[in-house]
Amino acid sequence: MYKPIRKSFFDVPVLELAENLVGQYIVHEQTEGLLVARIVETEAYHGPEDRAAHSFSNRPTKRTEIMFGAAGSVYTYQMHTHTLMNVVAGPIGTPHAVLIRAAEPVEGFEQMKENRGNKLKMTDWTNGPGKLSKALDVTMDYYGQHWTDKPLFIAEGPETVEIMKGPRVGIGNSEEAVYYPWRFFEKDNSYVSKYRA
DNA sequence: TCGTAGATTTTCT
DNA sequence: GAAAATCTACGAC
């Protein structure tokens, strides 16, 4: 059985949290059954010092205000037609967050397959931020909830994994920030999104 | 298999 | 009106 992780798990610097999140489980309880995926890829967003973050040199807005909230809050964000999942980090008032980029399906295969479409390869279900939230059926409804609250929570994974790090992906013209090695992913896992530096 | 362009919606200027 | 922490289709090799 899956249990929400201890709250103090989120009470660390954002870079540390991003690294610690790799290997943990995302659990989504639904009436149809359990959806579980193991996180294999994350990216840290370092608020005011990070040109790529939504919160860079901006006051809180409707979109980003939850980033200034308590560590462990759920920050969902819509990009084009897709939803992205984030974990808020840092104490209240510091806009840090970790983007969950990819995960490996653990339970609820039938449900995920249905959410993503029957014809796709299994590795295409969750190997990207937008795909992942669609496979797990995560929507803006969870904006502002906490990652230890059901039905959507993070559970501690049983295994320790080998973690690699590298430059982030998909942030375009953010000048020097593009090269910060703030992306963490599990070594040799085929569910890590295919983009490489 | 790889690279490029278009999609489509919310938020901000 | 423009841009965005992306995905998918489609044409070239």
PDB file of C-alpha atoms (C1' of nucleotides) in Angstrom:
ATOM      1  CA  MET A   1       0.000   0.000   0.000  1.00  0.00           C
ATOM      2  CA  TYR A   2       1.206   3.479  -0.790  1.00  0.00           C
ATOM      3  CA  LYS A   3       1.423   6.128   1.906  1.00  0.00           C
ATOM      4  CA  PRO A   4       2.164   9.848   1.477  1.00  0.00           C
ATOM      5  CA  ILE A   5       5.781  10.713   2.159  1.00  0.00           C
ATOM      6  CA  ARG A   6       6.715  12.618   5.323  1.00  0.00           C
ATOM      7  CA  LYS A   7       6.192  16.359   5.083  1.00  0.00           C
ATOM      8  CA  SER A   8       9.796  17.207   6.007  1.00  0.00           C
ATOM      9  CA  PHE A   9      10.875  15.567   2.737  1.00  0.00           C
ATOM     10  CA  PHE A  10      10.054  18.841   1.004  1.00  0.00           C
ATOM     11  CA  ASP A  11      11.832  20.997   3.561  1.00  0.00           C
ATOM     12  CA  VAL A  12      15.219  21.116   1.777  1.00  0.00           C
ATOM     13  CA  PRO A  13      16.870  23.403  -0.816  1.00  0.00           C
ATOM     14  CA  VAL A  14      15.275  23.174  -4.250  1.00  0.00           C
ATOM     15  CA  LEU A  15      18.272  21.519  -5.939  1.00  0.00           C
ATOM     16  CA  GLU A  16      18.381  18.862  -3.253  1.00  0.00           C
ATOM     17  CA  LEU A  17      14.659  18.265  -3.509  1.00  0.00           C
ATOM     18  CA  ALA A  18      14.861  17.885  -7.273  1.00  0.00           C
ATOM     19  CA  GLU A  19      17.513  15.212  -6.863  1.00  0.00           C
ATOM     20  CA  ASN A  20      15.679  13.460  -4.033  1.00  0.00           C
ATOM     21  CA  LEU A  21      12.444  13.299  -6.024  1.00  0.00           C
ATOM     22  CA  VAL A  22      13.993  11.050  -8.664  1.00  0.00           C
ATOM     23  CA  GLY A  23      13.040   7.487  -7.715  1.00  0.00           C
ATOM     24  CA  GLN A  24       9.960   8.402  -5.659  1.00  0.00           C
ATOM     25  CA  TYR A  25       6.426   7.452  -6.613  1.00  0.00           C
ATOM     26  CA  ILE A  26       3.606   9.666  -7.774  1.00  0.00           C
ATOM     27  CA  VAL A  27       0.309   8.134  -6.694  1.00  0.00           C
ATOM     28  CA  HIS A  28      -3.080   9.177  -8.020  1.00  0.00           C
ATOM     29  CA  GLU A  29      -6.039   7.482  -6.363  1.00  0.00           C
ATOM     30  CA  GLN A  30      -9.075   7.205  -8.570  1.00  0.00           C
ATOM     31  CA  THR A  31     -12.380   5.423  -8.264  1.00  0.00           C
ATOM     32  CA  GLU A  32     -11.358   3.230 -11.195  1.00  0.00           C
ATOM     33  CA  GLY A  33      -8.131   2.235  -9.465  1.00  0.00           C
ATOM     34  CA  LEU A  34      -4.661   3.334  -8.555  1.00  0.00           C
ATOM     35  CA  LEU A  35      -2.319   5.162 -10.923  1.00  0.00           C
ATOM     36  CA  VAL A  36       1.326   4.943  -9.829  1.00  0.00           C
ATOM     37  CA  ALA A  37       4.492   6.089 -11.601  1.00  0.00           C
ATOM     38  CA  ARG A  38       8.130   6.307 -10.472  1.00  0.00           C
ATOM     39  CA  ILE A  39       9.729   9.679 -11.122  1.00  0.00           C
ATOM     40  CA  VAL A  40      12.764   9.397 -13.397  1.00  0.00           C
ATOM     41  CA  GLU A  41      13.360  13.010 -14.441  1.00  0.00           C
ATOM     42  CA  THR A  42      13.008  16.438 -12.778  1.00  0.00           C
ATOM     43  CA  GLU A  43      14.191  20.003 -13.240  1.00  0.00           C
ATOM     44  CA  ALA A  44      14.812  22.659 -10.585  1.00  0.00           C
ATOM     45  CA  TYR A  45      13.569  26.210 -11.058  1.00  0.00           C
ATOM     46  CA  HIS A  46      15.339  28.653  -8.803  1.00  0.00           C
ATOM     47  CA  GLY A  47      12.937  31.546  -8.572  1.00  0.00           C
ATOM     48  CA  PRO A  48      14.399  35.061  -8.590  1.00  0.00           C
ATOM     49  CA  GLU A  49      17.900  34.043  -9.725  1.00  0.00           C
ATOM     50  CA  ASP A  50      16.701  31.900 -12.604  1.00  0.00           C
ATOM     51  CA  ARG A  51      15.885  33.575 -15.914  1.00  0.00           C
ATOM     52  CA  ALA A  52      13.994  30.496 -17.051  1.00  0.00           C
ATOM     53  CA  ALA A  53      11.595  30.393 -14.119  1.00  0.00           C
ATOM     54  CA  HIS A  54       8.144  31.890 -14.369  1.00  0.00           C
ATOM     55  CA  SER A  55       8.876  33.728 -11.165  1.00  0.00           C
ATOM     56  CA  PHE A  56      12.016  35.507 -12.444  1.00  0.00           C
ATOM     57  CA  SER A  57      11.954  39.162 -11.369  1.00  0.00           C
ATOM     58  CA  ASN A  58       8.204  39.103 -11.177  1.00  0.00           C
ATOM     59  CA  ARG A  59       5.815  39.636  -8.378  1.00  0.00           C
ATOM     60  CA  PRO A  60       3.374  36.846  -7.682  1.00  0.00           C
ATOM     61  CA  THR A  61       0.690  36.623 -10.340  1.00  0.00           C
ATOM     62  CA  LYS A  62      -2.382  34.486 -10.604  1.00  0.00           C
ATOM     63  CA  ARG A  63      -0.342  31.910 -12.480  1.00  0.00           C
ATOM     64  CA  THR A  64       2.731  31.738 -10.252  1.00  0.00           C
ATOM     65  CA  GLU A  65       1.501  32.706  -6.796  1.00  0.00           C
ATOM     66  CA  ILE A  66       1.564  29.127  -5.524  1.00  0.00           C
ATOM     67  CA  MET A  67       5.328  29.048  -6.174  1.00  0.00           C
ATOM     68  CA  PHE A  68       5.685  31.549  -3.343  1.00  0.00           C
ATOM     69  CA  GLY A  69       3.730  29.256  -1.017  1.00  0.00           C
ATOM     70  CA  ALA A  70       4.692  26.389   1.266  1.00  0.00           C
ATOM     71  CA  ALA A  71       7.128  23.674   0.153  1.00  0.00           C
ATOM     72  CA  GLY A  72       5.356  20.580  -1.116  1.00  0.00           C
ATOM     73  CA  SER A  73       2.447  22.428  -2.710  1.00  0.00           C
ATOM     74  CA  VAL A  74       1.219  21.274  -6.112  1.00  0.00           C
ATOM     75  CA  TYR A  75       1.840  23.787  -8.885  1.00  0.00           C
ATOM     76  CA  THR A  76       0.088  22.808 -12.088  1.00  0.00           C
ATOM     77  CA  TYR A  77       0.587  24.985 -15.123  1.00  0.00           C
ATOM     78  CA  GLN A  78      -0.976  24.892 -18.533  1.00  0.00           C
ATOM     79  CA  MET A  79       1.199  25.213 -21.577  1.00  0.00           C
ATOM     80  CA  HIS A  80      -0.538  25.244 -24.962  1.00  0.00           C
ATOM     81  CA  THR A  81      -2.904  22.309 -24.596  1.00  0.00           C
ATOM     82  CA  HIS A  82      -0.884  20.486 -21.963  1.00  0.00           C
ATOM     83  CA  THR A  83      -0.640  20.450 -18.190  1.00  0.00           C
ATOM     84  CA  LEU A  84       2.690  20.430 -16.370  1.00  0.00           C
ATOM     85  CA  MET A  85       3.269  19.248 -12.802  1.00  0.00           C
ATOM     86  CA  ASN A  86       5.525  20.965 -10.291  1.00  0.00           C
ATOM     87  CA  VAL A  87       6.510  20.564  -6.657  1.00  0.00           C
ATOM     88  CA  VAL A  88       6.951  23.837  -4.799  1.00  0.00           C
ATOM     89  CA  ALA A  89      10.188  24.107  -2.789  1.00  0.00           C
ATOM     90  CA  GLY A  90      11.739  26.551  -0.364  1.00  0.00           C
ATOM     91  CA  PRO A  91      10.115  28.435   2.522  1.00  0.00           C
ATOM     92  CA  ILE A  92       7.084  30.661   2.060  1.00  0.00           C
ATOM     93  CA  GLY A  93       8.022  33.766   0.066  1.00  0.00           C
ATOM     94  CA  THR A  94      10.727  32.110  -2.049  1.00  0.00           C
ATOM     95  CA  PRO A  95       9.456  31.112  -5.509  1.00  0.00           C
ATOM     96  CA  HIS A  96      11.311  27.850  -6.036  1.00  0.00           C
ATOM     97  CA  ALA A  97       9.839  24.770  -7.691  1.00  0.00           C
ATOM     98  CA  VAL A  98      10.709  21.422  -9.228  1.00  0.00           C
ATOM     99  CA  LEU A  99       9.208  20.431 -12.564  1.00  0.00           C
ATOM    100  CA  ILE A 100       8.420  16.740 -12.899  1.00  0.00           C
ATOM    101  CA  ARG A 101       9.395  15.904 -16.465  1.00  0.00           C
ATOM    102  CA  ALA A 102       9.043  12.131 -16.762  1.00  0.00           C
ATOM    103  CA  ALA A 103       8.124   8.951 -14.884  1.00  0.00           C
ATOM    104  CA  GLU A 104       7.940   5.217 -15.341  1.00  0.00           C
ATOM    105  CA  PRO A 105       4.513   3.502 -15.054  1.00  0.00           C
ATOM    106  CA  VAL A 106       4.240   1.180 -12.032  1.00  0.00           C
ATOM    107  CA  GLU A 107       0.518   0.526 -11.574  1.00  0.00           C
ATOM    108  CA  GLY A 108      -2.640   1.288 -13.532  1.00  0.00           C
ATOM    109  CA  PHE A 109      -1.323   0.352 -16.966  1.00  0.00           C
ATOM    110  CA  GLU A 110      -4.763  -0.108 -18.519  1.00  0.00           C
ATOM    111  CA  GLN A 111      -5.928   3.274 -17.301  1.00  0.00           C
ATOM    112  CA  MET A 112      -2.808   5.037 -18.574  1.00  0.00           C
ATOM    113  CA  LYS A 113      -3.067   3.331 -21.908  1.00  0.00           C
ATOM    114  CA  GLU A 114      -6.627   4.556 -22.182  1.00  0.00           C
ATOM    115  CA  ASN A 115      -5.647   8.095 -21.210  1.00  0.00           C
ATOM    116  CA  ARG A 116      -2.866   8.243 -23.774  1.00  0.00           C
ATOM    117  CA  GLY A 117      -4.332   6.223 -26.632  1.00  0.00           C
ATOM    118  CA  ASN A 118      -4.000   2.528 -27.375  1.00  0.00           C
ATOM    119  CA  LYS A 119      -1.642   2.744 -30.326  1.00  0.00           C
ATOM    120  CA  LEU A 120       1.316   4.315 -28.540  1.00  0.00           C
ATOM    121  CA  LYS A 121       4.470   2.576 -27.424  1.00  0.00           C
ATOM    122  CA  MET A 122       4.647   2.180 -23.668  1.00  0.00           C
ATOM    123  CA  THR A 123       7.665   4.446 -23.389  1.00  0.00           C
ATOM    124  CA  ASP A 124       5.648   7.222 -25.024  1.00  0.00           C
ATOM    125  CA  TRP A 125       3.046   7.237 -22.259  1.00  0.00           C
ATOM    126  CA  THR A 126       4.991   9.269 -19.709  1.00  0.00           C
ATOM    127  CA  ASN A 127       8.327  10.428 -21.194  1.00  0.00           C
ATOM    128  CA  GLY A 128       7.514  14.138 -21.101  1.00  0.00           C
ATOM    129  CA  PRO A 129       5.807  16.644 -18.791  1.00  0.00           C
ATOM    130  CA  GLY A 130       2.606  17.023 -20.817  1.00  0.00           C
ATOM    131  CA  LYS A 131       2.364  13.315 -21.549  1.00  0.00           C
ATOM    132  CA  LEU A 132       2.903  12.407 -17.916  1.00  0.00           C
ATOM    133  CA  SER A 133       0.087  14.570 -16.604  1.00  0.00           C
ATOM    134  CA  LYS A 134      -2.255  13.220 -19.254  1.00  0.00           C
ATOM    135  CA  ALA A 135      -1.368   9.589 -18.479  1.00  0.00           C
ATOM    136  CA  LEU A 136      -1.898  10.171 -14.748  1.00  0.00           C
ATOM    137  CA  ASP A 137      -5.002  12.283 -15.387  1.00  0.00           C
ATOM    138  CA  VAL A 138      -3.618  15.288 -13.510  1.00  0.00           C
ATOM    139  CA  THR A 139      -5.367  18.578 -14.250  1.00  0.00           C
ATOM    140  CA  MET A 140      -5.468  22.158 -13.002  1.00  0.00           C
ATOM    141  CA  ASP A 141      -7.922  20.919 -10.370  1.00  0.00           C
ATOM    142  CA  TYR A 142      -4.946  20.051  -8.171  1.00  0.00           C
ATOM    143  CA  TYR A 143      -3.427  23.536  -8.284  1.00  0.00           C
ATOM    144  CA  GLY A 144      -2.615  24.614  -4.714  1.00  0.00           C
ATOM    145  CA  GLN A 145      -3.106  21.237  -3.050  1.00  0.00           C
ATOM    146  CA  HIS A 146      -0.303  19.577  -1.135  1.00  0.00           C
ATOM    147  CA  TRP A 147       1.760  16.616  -2.368  1.00  0.00           C
ATOM    148  CA  THR A 148       0.974  14.721   0.835  1.00  0.00           C
ATOM    149  CA  ASP A 149      -2.809  15.047   0.368  1.00  0.00           C
ATOM    150  CA  LYS A 150      -4.872  12.387  -1.355  1.00  0.00           C
ATOM    151  CA  PRO A 151      -5.910  11.635  -4.002  1.00  0.00           C
ATOM    152  CA  LEU A 152      -2.669  12.924  -5.550  1.00  0.00           C
ATOM    153  CA  PHE A 153       0.453  12.419  -3.456  1.00  0.00           C
ATOM    154  CA  ILE A 154       4.110  11.404  -3.486  1.00  0.00           C
ATOM    155  CA  ALA A 155       5.140   8.125  -1.849  1.00  0.00           C
ATOM    156  CA  GLU A 156       8.608   6.974  -0.969  1.00  0.00           C
ATOM    157  CA  GLY A 157      10.145   4.607  -3.508  1.00  0.00           C
ATOM    158  CA  PRO A 158      11.804   1.415  -2.256  1.00  0.00           C
ATOM    159  CA  GLU A 159      14.934   1.584  -4.350  1.00  0.00           C
ATOM    160  CA  THR A 160      17.885   3.881  -4.478  1.00  0.00           C
ATOM    161  CA  VAL A 161      18.697   4.859  -8.034  1.00  0.00           C
ATOM    162  CA  GLU A 162      21.730   6.208  -9.825  1.00  0.00           C
ATOM    163  CA  ILE A 163      21.138   9.840 -10.621  1.00  0.00           C
ATOM    164  CA  MET A 164      22.667  11.868 -13.432  1.00  0.00           C
ATOM    165  CA  LYS A 165      22.438  15.602 -13.990  1.00  0.00           C
ATOM    166  CA  GLY A 166      22.636  17.896 -16.974  1.00  0.00           C
ATOM    167  CA  PRO A 167      21.353  21.101 -18.589  1.00  0.00           C
ATOM    168  CA  ARG A 168      17.629  21.717 -18.654  1.00  0.00           C
ATOM    169  CA  VAL A 169      15.384  21.332 -21.649  1.00  0.00           C
ATOM    170  CA  GLY A 170      12.797  23.383 -23.465  1.00  0.00           C
ATOM    171  CA  ILE A 171      13.447  26.781 -21.966  1.00  0.00           C
ATOM    172  CA  GLY A 172      14.621  28.505 -25.152  1.00  0.00           C
ATOM    173  CA  ASN A 173      16.168  31.927 -24.886  1.00  0.00           C
ATOM    174  CA  SER A 174      16.936  32.255 -21.225  1.00  0.00           C
ATOM    175  CA  GLU A 175      20.566  33.232 -21.794  1.00  0.00           C
ATOM    176  CA  GLU A 176      23.029  31.729 -19.285  1.00  0.00           C
ATOM    177  CA  ALA A 177      20.270  29.954 -17.391  1.00  0.00           C
ATOM    178  CA  VAL A 178      19.971  27.441 -20.219  1.00  0.00           C
ATOM    179  CA  TYR A 179      23.257  25.831 -19.200  1.00  0.00           C
ATOM    180  CA  TYR A 180      22.693  25.455 -15.479  1.00  0.00           C
ATOM    181  CA  PRO A 181      22.910  21.703 -14.693  1.00  0.00           C
ATOM    182  CA  TRP A 182      19.604  21.690 -12.858  1.00  0.00           C
ATOM    183  CA  ARG A 183      18.040  18.717 -14.554  1.00  0.00           C
ATOM    184  CA  PHE A 184      18.129  15.395 -12.716  1.00  0.00           C
ATOM    185  CA  PHE A 185      17.321  12.004 -14.207  1.00  0.00           C
ATOM    186  CA  GLU A 186      17.793   8.313 -13.544  1.00  0.00           C
ATOM    187  CA  LYS A 187      20.702   6.753 -15.389  1.00  0.00           C
ATOM    188  CA  ASP A 188      19.867   4.456 -18.302  1.00  0.00           C
ATOM    189  CA  ASN A 189      16.099   4.683 -17.850  1.00  0.00           C
ATOM    190  CA  SER A 190      14.261   4.610 -21.174  1.00  0.00           C
ATOM    191  CA  TYR A 191      11.381   6.732 -19.838  1.00  0.00           C
ATOM    192  CA  VAL A 192      13.597   9.803 -19.518  1.00  0.00           C
ATOM    193  CA  SER A 193      12.519  12.230 -22.222  1.00  0.00           C
ATOM    194  CA  LYS A 194      14.606  11.778 -25.333  1.00  0.00           C
ATOM    195  CA  TYR A 195      16.049  15.270 -25.427  1.00  0.00           C
ATOM    196  CA  ARG A 196      19.738  15.236 -24.635  1.00  0.00           C
ATOM    197  CA  ALA A 197      22.139  18.096 -24.218  1.00  0.00           C
TER     198      ALA A 197
ATOM    199  C1'  DT B   1      15.064   7.852 -37.617  1.00  0.00           C
ATOM    200  C1'  DC B   2      15.659  12.796 -37.517  1.00  0.00           C
ATOM    201  C1'  DG B   3      14.523  17.616 -37.850  1.00  0.00           C
ATOM    202  C1'  DT B   4      11.131  21.209 -38.482  1.00  0.00           C
ATOM    203  C1'  DA B   5       6.680  23.544 -38.362  1.00  0.00           C
ATOM    204  C1'  DG B   6       1.988  23.925 -36.639  1.00  0.00           C
ATOM    205  C1'  DA B   7      -1.329  23.357 -33.038  1.00  0.00           C
ATOM    206  C1'  DT B   8      -4.177  25.717 -29.400  1.00  0.00           C
ATOM    207  C1'  DT B   9      -5.283  27.959 -24.751  1.00  0.00           C
ATOM    208  C1'  DT B  10      -4.215  30.616 -20.730  1.00  0.00           C
ATOM    209  C1'  DT B  11      -1.910  34.444 -19.013  1.00  0.00           C
ATOM    210  C1'  DC B  12       0.353  38.692 -19.308  1.00  0.00           C
ATOM    211  C1'  DT B  13       1.571  43.306 -21.721  1.00  0.00           C
TER     212       DT B  13
ATOM    213  C1'  DG C   1      -1.793  40.703 -29.504  1.00  0.00           C
ATOM    214  C1'  DA C   2       2.247  37.820 -28.245  1.00  0.00           C
ATOM    215  C1'  DA C   3       4.565  34.262 -25.864  1.00  0.00           C
ATOM    216  C1'  DA C   4       4.859  29.986 -23.376  1.00  0.00           C
ATOM    217  C1'  DA C   5       8.922  24.936 -18.476  1.00  0.00           C
ATOM    218  C1'  DT C   6       5.264  21.044 -25.134  1.00  0.00           C
ATOM    219  C1'  DC C   7       3.422  17.419 -28.309  1.00  0.00           C
ATOM    220  C1'  DT C   8       2.476  15.512 -32.690  1.00  0.00           C
ATOM    221  C1'  DA C   9       2.360  15.051 -37.536  1.00  0.00           C
ATOM    222  C1'  DC C  10       4.774  14.957 -41.580  1.00  0.00           C
ATOM    223  C1'  DG C  11       8.426  15.260 -45.047  1.00  0.00           C
ATOM    224  C1'  DA C  12      13.269  14.105 -46.016  1.00  0.00           C
ATOM    225  C1'  DC C  13      17.075  10.663 -45.829  1.00  0.00           C
TER     226       DC C  13
END
